[in-house]
mmCIF file of C-alpha atoms and ligand atoms in Angstrom:
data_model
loop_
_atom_site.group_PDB
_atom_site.id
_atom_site.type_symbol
_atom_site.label_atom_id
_atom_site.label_comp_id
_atom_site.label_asym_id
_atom_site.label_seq_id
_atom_site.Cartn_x
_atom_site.Cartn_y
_atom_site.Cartn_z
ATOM 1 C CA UNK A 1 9.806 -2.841 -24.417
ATOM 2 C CA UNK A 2 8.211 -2.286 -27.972
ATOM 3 C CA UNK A 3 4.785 -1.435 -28.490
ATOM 4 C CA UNK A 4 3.815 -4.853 -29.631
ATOM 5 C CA UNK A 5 5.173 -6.615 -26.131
ATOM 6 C CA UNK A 6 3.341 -3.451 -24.301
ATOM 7 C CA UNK A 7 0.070 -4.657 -26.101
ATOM 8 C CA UNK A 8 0.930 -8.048 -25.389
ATOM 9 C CA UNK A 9 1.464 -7.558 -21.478
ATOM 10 C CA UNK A 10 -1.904 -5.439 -21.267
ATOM 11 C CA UNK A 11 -3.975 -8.060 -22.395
ATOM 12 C CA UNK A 12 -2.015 -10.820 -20.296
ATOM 13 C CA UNK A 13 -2.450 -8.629 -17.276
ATOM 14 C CA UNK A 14 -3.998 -11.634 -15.104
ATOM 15 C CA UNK A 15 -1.698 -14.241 -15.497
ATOM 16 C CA UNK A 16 1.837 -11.824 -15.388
ATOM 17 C CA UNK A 17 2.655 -9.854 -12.297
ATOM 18 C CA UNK A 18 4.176 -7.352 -14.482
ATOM 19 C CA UNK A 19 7.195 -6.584 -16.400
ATOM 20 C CA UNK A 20 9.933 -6.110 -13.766
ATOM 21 C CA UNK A 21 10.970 -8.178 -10.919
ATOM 22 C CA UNK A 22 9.797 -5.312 -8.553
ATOM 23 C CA UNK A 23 6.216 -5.708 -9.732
ATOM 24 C CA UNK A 24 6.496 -9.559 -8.911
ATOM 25 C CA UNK A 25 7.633 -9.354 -5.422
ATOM 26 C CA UNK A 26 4.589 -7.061 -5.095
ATOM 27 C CA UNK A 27 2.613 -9.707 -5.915
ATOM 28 C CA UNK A 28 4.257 -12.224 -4.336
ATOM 29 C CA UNK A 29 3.879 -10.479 -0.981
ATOM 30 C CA UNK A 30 -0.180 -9.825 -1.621
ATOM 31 C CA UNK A 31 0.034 -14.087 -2.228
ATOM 32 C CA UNK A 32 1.685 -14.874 1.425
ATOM 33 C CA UNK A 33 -0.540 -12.345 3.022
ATOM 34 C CA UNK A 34 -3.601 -14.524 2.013
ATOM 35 C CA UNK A 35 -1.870 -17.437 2.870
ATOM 36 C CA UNK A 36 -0.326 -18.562 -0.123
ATOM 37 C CA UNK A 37 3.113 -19.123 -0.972
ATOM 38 C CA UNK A 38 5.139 -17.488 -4.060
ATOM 39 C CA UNK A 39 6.530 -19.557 -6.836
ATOM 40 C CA UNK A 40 8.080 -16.364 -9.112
ATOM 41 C CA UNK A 41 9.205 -17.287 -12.800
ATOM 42 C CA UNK A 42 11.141 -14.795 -14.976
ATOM 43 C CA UNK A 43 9.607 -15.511 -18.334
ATOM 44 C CA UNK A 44 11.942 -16.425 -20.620
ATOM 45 C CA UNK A 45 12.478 -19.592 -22.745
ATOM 46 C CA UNK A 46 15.364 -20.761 -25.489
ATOM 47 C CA UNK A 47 18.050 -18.205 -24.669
ATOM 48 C CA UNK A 48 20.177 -18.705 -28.613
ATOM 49 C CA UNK A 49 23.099 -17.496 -26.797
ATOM 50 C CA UNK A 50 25.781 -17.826 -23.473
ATOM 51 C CA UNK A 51 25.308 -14.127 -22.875
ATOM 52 C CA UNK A 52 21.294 -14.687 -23.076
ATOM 53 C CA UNK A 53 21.726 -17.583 -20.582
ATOM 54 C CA UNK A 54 24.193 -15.887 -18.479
ATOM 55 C CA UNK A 55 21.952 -12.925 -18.207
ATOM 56 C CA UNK A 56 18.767 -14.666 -17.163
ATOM 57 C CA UNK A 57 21.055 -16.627 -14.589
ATOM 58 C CA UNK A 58 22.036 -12.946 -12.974
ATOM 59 C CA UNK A 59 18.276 -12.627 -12.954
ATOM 60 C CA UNK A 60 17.058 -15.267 -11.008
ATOM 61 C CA UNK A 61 20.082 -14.835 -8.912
ATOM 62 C CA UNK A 62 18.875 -11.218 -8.385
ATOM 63 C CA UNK A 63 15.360 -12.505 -7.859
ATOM 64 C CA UNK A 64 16.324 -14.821 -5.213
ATOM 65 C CA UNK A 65 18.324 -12.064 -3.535
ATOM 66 C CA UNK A 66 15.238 -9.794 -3.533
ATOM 67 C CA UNK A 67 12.757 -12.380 -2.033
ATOM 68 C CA UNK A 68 15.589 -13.068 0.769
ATOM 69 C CA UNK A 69 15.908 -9.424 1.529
ATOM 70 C CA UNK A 70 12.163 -8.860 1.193
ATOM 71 C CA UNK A 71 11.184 -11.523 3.183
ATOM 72 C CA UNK A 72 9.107 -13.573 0.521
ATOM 73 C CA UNK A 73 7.832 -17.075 1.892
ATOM 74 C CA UNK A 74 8.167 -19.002 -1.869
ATOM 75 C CA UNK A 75 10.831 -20.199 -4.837
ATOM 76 C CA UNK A 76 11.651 -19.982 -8.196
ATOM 77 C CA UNK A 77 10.775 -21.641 -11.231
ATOM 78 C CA UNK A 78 12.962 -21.964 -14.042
ATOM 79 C CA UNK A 79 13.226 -23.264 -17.632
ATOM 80 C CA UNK A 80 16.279 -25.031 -18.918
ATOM 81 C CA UNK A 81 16.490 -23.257 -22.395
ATOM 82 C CA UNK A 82 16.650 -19.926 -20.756
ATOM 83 C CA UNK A 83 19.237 -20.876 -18.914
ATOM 84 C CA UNK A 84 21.388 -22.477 -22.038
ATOM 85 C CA UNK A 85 20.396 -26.064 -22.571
ATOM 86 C CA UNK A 86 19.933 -24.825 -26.704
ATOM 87 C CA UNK A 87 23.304 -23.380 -26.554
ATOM 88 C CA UNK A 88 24.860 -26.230 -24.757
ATOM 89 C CA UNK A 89 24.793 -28.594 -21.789
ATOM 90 C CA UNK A 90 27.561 -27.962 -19.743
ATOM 91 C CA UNK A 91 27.112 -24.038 -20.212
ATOM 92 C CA UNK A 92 23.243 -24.997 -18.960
ATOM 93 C CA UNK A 93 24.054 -27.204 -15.743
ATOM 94 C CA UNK A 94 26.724 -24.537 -14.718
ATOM 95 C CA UNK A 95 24.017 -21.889 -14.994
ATOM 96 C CA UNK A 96 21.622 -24.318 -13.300
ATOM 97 C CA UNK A 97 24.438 -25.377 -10.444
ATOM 98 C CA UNK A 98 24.782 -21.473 -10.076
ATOM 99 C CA UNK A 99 21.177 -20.560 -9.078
ATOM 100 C CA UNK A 100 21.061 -23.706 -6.687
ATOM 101 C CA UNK A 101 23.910 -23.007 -4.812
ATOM 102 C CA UNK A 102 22.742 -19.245 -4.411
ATOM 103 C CA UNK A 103 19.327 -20.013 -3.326
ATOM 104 C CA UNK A 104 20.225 -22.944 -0.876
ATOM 105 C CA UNK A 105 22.183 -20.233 0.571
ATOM 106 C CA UNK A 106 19.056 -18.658 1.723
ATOM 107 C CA UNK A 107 17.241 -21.700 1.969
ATOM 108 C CA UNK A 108 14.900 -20.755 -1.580
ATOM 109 C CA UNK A 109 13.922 -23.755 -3.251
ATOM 110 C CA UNK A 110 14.457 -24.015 -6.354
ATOM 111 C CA UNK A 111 11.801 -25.664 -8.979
ATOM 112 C CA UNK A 112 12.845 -27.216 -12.410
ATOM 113 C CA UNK A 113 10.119 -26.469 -15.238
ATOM 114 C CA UNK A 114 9.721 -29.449 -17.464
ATOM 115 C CA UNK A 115 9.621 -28.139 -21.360
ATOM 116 C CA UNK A 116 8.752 -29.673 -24.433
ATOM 117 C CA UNK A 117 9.536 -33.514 -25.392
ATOM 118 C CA UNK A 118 12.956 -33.172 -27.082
ATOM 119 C CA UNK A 119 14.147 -31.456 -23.798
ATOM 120 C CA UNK A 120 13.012 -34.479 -21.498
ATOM 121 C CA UNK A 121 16.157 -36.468 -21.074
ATOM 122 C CA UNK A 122 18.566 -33.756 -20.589
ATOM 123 C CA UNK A 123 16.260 -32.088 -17.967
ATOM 124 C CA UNK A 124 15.620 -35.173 -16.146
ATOM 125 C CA UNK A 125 19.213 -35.934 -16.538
ATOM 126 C CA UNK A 126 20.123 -32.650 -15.435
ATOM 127 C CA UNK A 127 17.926 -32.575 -12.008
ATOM 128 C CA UNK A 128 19.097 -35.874 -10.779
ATOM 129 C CA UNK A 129 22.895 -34.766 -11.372
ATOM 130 C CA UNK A 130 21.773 -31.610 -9.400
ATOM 131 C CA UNK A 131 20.088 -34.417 -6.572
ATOM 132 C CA UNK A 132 23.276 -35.818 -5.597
ATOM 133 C CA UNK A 133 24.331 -32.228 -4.278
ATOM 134 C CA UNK A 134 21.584 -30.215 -3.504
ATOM 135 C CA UNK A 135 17.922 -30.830 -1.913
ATOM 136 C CA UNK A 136 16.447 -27.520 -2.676
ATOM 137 C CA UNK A 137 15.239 -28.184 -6.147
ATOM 138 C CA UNK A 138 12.096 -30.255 -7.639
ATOM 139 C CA UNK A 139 10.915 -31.644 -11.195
ATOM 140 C CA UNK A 140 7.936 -30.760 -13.260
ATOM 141 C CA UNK A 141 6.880 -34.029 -14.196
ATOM 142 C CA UNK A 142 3.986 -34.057 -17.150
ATOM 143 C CA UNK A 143 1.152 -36.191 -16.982
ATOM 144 C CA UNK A 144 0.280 -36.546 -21.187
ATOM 145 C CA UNK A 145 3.583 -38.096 -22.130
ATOM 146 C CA UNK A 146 2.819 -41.620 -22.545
ATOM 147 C CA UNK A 147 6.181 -43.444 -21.666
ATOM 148 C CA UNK A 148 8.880 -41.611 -19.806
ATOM 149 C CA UNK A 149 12.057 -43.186 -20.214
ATOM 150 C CA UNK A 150 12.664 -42.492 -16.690
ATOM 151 C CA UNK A 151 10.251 -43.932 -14.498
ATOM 152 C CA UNK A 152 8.650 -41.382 -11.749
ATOM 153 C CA UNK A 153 9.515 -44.195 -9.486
ATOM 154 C CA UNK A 154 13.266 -43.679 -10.272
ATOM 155 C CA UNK A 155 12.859 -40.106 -9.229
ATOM 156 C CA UNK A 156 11.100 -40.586 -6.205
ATOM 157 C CA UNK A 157 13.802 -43.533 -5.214
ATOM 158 C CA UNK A 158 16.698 -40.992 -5.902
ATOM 159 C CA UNK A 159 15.132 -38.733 -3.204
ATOM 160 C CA UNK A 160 13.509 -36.627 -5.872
ATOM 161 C CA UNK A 161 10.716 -33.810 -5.143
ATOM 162 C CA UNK A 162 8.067 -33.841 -7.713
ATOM 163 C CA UNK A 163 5.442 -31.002 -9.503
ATOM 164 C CA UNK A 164 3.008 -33.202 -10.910
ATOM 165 C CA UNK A 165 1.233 -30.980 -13.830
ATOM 166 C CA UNK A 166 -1.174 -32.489 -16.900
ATOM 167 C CA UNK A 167 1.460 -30.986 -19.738
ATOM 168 C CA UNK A 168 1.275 -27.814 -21.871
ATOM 169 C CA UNK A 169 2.887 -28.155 -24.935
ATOM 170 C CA UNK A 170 2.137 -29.232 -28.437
ATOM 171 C CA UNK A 171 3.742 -32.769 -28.699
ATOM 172 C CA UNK A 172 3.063 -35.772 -31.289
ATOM 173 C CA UNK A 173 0.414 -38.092 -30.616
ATOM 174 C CA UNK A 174 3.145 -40.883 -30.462
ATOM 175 C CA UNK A 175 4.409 -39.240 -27.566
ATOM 176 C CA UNK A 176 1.460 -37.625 -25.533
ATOM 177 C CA UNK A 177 -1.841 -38.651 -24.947
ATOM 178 C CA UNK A 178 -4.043 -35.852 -26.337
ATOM 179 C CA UNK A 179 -7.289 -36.376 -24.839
ATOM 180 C CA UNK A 180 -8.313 -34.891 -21.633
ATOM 181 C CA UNK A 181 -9.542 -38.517 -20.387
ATOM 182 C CA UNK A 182 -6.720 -39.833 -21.064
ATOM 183 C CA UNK A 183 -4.547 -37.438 -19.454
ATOM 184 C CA UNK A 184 -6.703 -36.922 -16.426
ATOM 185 C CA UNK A 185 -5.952 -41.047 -15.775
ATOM 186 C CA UNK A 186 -2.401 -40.722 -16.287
ATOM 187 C CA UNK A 187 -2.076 -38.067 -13.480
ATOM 188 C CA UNK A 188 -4.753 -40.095 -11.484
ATOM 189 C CA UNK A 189 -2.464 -42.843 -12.035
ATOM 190 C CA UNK A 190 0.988 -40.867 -10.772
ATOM 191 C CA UNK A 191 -0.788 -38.580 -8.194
ATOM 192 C CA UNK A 192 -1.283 -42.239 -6.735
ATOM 193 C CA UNK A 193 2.013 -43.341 -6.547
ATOM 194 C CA UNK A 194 3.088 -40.095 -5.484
ATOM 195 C CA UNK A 195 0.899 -40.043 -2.178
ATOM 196 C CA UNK A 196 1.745 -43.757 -1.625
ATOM 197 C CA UNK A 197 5.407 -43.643 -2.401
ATOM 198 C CA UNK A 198 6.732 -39.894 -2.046
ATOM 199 C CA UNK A 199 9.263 -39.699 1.014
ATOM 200 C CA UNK A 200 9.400 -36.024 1.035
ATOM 201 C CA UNK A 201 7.208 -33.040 -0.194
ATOM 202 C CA UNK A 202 5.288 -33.161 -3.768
ATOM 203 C CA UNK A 203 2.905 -30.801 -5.696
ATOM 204 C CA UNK A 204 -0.385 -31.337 -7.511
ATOM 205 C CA UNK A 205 -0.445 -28.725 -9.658
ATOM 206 C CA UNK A 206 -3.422 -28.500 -11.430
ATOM 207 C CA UNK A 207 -6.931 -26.231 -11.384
ATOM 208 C CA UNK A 208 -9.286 -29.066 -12.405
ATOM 209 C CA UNK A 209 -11.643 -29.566 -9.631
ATOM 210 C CA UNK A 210 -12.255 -33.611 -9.666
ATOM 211 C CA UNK A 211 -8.422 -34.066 -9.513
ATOM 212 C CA UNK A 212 -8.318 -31.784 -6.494
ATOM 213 C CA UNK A 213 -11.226 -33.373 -4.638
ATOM 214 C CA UNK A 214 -9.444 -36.706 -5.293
ATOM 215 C CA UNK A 215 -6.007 -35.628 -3.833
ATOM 216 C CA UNK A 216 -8.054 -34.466 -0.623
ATOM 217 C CA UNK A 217 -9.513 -37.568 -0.036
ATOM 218 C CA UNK A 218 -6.072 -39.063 -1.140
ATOM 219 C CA UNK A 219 -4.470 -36.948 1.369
ATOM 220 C CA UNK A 220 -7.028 -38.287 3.945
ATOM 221 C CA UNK A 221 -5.534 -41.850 3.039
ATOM 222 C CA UNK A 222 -2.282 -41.003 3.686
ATOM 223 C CA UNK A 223 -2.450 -39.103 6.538
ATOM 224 C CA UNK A 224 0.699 -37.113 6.899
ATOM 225 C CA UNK A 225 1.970 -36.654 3.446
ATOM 226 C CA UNK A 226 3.244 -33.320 2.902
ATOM 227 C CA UNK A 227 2.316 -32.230 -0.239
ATOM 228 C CA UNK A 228 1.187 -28.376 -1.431
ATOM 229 C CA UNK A 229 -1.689 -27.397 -4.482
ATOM 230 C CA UNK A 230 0.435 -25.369 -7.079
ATOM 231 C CA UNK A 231 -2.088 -22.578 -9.590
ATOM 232 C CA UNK A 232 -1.218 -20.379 -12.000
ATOM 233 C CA UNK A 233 -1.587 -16.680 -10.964
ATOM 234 C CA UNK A 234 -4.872 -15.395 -13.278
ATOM 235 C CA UNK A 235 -6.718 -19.288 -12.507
ATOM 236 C CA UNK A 236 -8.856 -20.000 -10.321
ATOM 237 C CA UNK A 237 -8.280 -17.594 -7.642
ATOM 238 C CA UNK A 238 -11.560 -18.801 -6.346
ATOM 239 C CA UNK A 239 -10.148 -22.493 -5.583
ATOM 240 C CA UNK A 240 -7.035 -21.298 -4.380
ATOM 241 C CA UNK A 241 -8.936 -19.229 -1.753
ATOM 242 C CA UNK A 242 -10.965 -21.722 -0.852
ATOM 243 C CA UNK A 243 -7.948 -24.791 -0.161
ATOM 244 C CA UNK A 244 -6.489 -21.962 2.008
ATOM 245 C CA UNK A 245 -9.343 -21.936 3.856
ATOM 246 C CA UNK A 246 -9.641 -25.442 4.368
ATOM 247 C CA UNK A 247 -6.025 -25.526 5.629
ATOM 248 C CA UNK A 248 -4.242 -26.792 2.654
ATOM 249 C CA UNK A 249 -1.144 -25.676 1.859
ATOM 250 C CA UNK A 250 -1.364 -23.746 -1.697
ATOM 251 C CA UNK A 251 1.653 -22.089 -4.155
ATOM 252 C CA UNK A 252 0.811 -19.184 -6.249
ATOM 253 C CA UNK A 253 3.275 -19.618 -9.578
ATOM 254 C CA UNK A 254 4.171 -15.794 -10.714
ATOM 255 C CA UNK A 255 5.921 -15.077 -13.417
ATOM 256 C CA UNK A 256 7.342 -11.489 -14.598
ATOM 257 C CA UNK A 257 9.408 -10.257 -17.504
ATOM 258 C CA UNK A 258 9.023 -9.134 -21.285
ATOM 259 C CA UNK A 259 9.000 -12.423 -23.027
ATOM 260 C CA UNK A 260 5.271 -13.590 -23.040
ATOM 261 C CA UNK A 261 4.827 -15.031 -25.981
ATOM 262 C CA UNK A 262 5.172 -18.928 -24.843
ATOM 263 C CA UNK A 263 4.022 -18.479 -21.881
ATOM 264 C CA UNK A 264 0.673 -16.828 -23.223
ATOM 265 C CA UNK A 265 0.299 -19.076 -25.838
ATOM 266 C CA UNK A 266 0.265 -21.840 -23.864
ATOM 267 C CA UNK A 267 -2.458 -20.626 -21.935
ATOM 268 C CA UNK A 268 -4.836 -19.613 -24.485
ATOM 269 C CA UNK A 269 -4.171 -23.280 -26.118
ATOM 270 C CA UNK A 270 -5.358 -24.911 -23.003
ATOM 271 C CA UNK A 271 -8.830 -22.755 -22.808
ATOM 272 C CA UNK A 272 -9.409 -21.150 -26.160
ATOM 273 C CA UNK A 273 -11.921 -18.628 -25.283
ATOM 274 C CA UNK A 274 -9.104 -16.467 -23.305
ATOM 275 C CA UNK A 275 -8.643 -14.857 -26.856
ATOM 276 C CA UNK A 276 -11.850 -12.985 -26.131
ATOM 277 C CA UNK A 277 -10.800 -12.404 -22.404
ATOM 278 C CA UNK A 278 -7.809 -11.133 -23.681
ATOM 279 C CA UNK A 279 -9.395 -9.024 -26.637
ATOM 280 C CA UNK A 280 -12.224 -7.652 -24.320
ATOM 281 C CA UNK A 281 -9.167 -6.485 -21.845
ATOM 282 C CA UNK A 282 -7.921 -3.801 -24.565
ATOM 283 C CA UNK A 283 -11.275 -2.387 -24.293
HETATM 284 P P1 LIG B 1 -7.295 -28.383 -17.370
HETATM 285 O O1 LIG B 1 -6.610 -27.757 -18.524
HETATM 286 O O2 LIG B 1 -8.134 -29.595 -17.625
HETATM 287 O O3 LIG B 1 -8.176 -27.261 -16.654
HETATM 288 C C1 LIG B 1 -8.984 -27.516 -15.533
HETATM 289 C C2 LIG B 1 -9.752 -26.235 -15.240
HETATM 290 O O4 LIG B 1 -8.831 -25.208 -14.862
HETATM 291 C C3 LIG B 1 -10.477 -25.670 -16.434
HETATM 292 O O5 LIG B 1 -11.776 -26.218 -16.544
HETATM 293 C C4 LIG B 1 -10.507 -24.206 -16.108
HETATM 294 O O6 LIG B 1 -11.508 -23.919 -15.148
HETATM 295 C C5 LIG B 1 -9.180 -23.977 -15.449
HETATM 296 N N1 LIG B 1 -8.128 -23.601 -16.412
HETATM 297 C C6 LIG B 1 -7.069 -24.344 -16.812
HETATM 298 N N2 LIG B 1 -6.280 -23.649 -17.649
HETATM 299 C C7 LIG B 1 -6.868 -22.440 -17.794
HETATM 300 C C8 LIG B 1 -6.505 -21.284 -18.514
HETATM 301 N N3 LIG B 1 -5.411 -21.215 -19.279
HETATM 302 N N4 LIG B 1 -7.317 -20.201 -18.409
HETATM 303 C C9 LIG B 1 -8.436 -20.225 -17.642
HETATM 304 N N5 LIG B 1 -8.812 -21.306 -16.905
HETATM 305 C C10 LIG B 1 -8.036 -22.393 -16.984
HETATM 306 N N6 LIG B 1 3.212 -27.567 -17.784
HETATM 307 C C11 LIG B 1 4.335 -28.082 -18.328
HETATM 308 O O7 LIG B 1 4.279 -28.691 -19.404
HETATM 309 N N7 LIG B 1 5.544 -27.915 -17.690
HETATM 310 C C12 LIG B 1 5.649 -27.291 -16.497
HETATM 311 O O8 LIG B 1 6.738 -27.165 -15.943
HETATM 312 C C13 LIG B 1 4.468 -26.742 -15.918
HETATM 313 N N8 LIG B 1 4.504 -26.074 -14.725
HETATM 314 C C14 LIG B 1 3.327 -25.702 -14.122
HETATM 315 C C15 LIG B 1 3.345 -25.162 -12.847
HETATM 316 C C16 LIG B 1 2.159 -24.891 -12.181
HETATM 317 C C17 LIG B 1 2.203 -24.334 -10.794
HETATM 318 C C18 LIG B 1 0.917 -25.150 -12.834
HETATM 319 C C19 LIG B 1 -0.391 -24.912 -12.141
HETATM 320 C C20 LIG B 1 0.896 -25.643 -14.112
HETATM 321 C C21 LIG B 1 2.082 -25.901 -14.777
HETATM 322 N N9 LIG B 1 2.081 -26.397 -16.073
HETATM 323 C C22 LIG B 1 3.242 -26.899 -16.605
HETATM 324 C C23 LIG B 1 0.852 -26.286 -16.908
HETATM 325 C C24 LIG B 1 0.031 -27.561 -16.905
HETATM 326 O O9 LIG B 1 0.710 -28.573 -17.605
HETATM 327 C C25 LIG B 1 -1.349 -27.322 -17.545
HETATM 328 O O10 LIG B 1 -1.172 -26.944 -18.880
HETATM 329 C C26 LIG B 1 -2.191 -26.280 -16.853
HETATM 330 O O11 LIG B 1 -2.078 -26.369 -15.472
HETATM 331 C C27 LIG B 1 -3.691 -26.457 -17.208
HETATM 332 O O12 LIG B 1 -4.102 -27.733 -16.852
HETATM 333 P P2 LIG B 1 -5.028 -28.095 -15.603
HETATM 334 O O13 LIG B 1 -4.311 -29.145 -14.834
HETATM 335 O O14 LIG B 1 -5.396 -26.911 -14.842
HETATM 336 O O15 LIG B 1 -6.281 -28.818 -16.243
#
């Protein structure tokens, strides 16, 4: 690791379990002893190469061996262009095929990450090829993008498991709705259909309070619904302590590794002042 990344991971401490997969089964086992499941992500994102690709495929296929022999209640989260979707498709959905079929082995599920715009179609395209062969996987589906080629509905109908999250990345206003009102009624709008039409487990994954309370009372609706809360590790720890509590069932997302930069990026876009957090933490 060079001294920048070191610096890097410091000041990221709260959101990243740590550099090495050791350090996020650590974690992961501190989540499921306060009642929280373990969704661990090996940071990584546009692999430029097959060897790149290959080698974070041996990684999650490692990880998923650890949490097995460890005993880790949880599943993985992975991104398509780590995996090879820049290098090419094919090379990508035999990566993608690969982790599957190892982690429905142990009965892991597996959980798709949804990336920027220009990766929609093949990741969509991707996870319902996956569908007609495995169960164990699930879709990030974003909330801001304002007209999905693919209908959520088409998804659900295909037996799909969905991660409903507001969206995290920088896209064109002639793609994604950019302000918060607007995105908060878009994933009013799907968590709807989601309780009302989901025939097997879903997500809400977000840490914004009036969304929650509104999938509780949504829950209380449709009584029976399986469903889980997904956070970020670092966010709200207070929330996700107290939907434990309450007897909902809540996923921790951890992710581990070297290559921060995205990943932190993303979350000082969505709340600003973590610069300062972050600054403060070198002190
Ligand atoms: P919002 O940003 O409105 O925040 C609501 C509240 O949460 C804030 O008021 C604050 O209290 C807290 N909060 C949110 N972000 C914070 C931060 N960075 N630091 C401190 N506090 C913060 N996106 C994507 O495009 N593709 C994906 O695959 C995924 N996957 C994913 C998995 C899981 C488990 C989660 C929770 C989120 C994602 N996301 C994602 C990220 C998602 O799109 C979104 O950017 C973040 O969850 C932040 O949005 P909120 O829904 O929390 O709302």
């Amino acid at each position: 690791m060079s001294i920048y990344e070191h610096l890097v991971l410091k000041m990221a401490r709260r959101w990243i379990a740590g550099s090495s997969m050791q350090e996020a089964l650590e974690y992961a086992r501190q989540a499921n002893s306060i009642g929280m499941k373990a969704i661990i992500n090996c940071l990584g994102e546009h692999s430029i190469s097959k060897d790149e690709a290959e080698s974070s495929t041996d990684e999650y296929i490692r990880l998923v061996d650890a949490m097995h022999s460890s005993g880790i209640d949880g599943s993985i989260s992975v991104k398509l262009t780590q995996i090879g979707l820049d290098v090419d498709y094919d090379t990508c959905n035999s990566n993608l095929m690969g982790i599957i079929s190892h982690a429905s082995m142990y009965d892991i599920f597996v959980w798709i990450d949804m990336e920027s715009s220009p990766y929609y179609e093949h990741t969509v395209g991707m996870y319902l090829g996956m569908l007609k062969h495995y169960r164990n996987i699930g879709l990030a589906y974003q909330a801001y993008i304002k007209e999905h080629s693919l209908d959520i509905m088409h998804i659900l109908e295909s037996g799909g498991i969905v991660r409903l999250v507001k969206g995290a990345y920088r896209e064109d206003a002639s793609i994604a709705y950019r302000s918060k009102r607007y995105v908060n009624a878009s994933f009013r709008r799907l968590m709807r259909i989601l309780f009302k039409h989901s025939r097997s487990m879903f997500a809400i994954a977000t840490h914004d309070n009036t969304l929650i309370e509104e999938a509780i009372a949504l829950s209380k609706e449709h009584q029976g619904k399986e469903f889980e809360f997904q956070m970020l590790k670092g966010i709200r720890d207070d929330l996700k302590h107290m939907l434990v509590r309450q007897g909902f069932k809540v996923a921790e997302y951890i992710p581990y590794g070297i290559n921060l930069s995205g990943y932190v990026y993303r979350r000082i876009r969505e709340r600003p002042s973590n610069l300062l957090l972050l600054a403060r933490s070198l002190l």
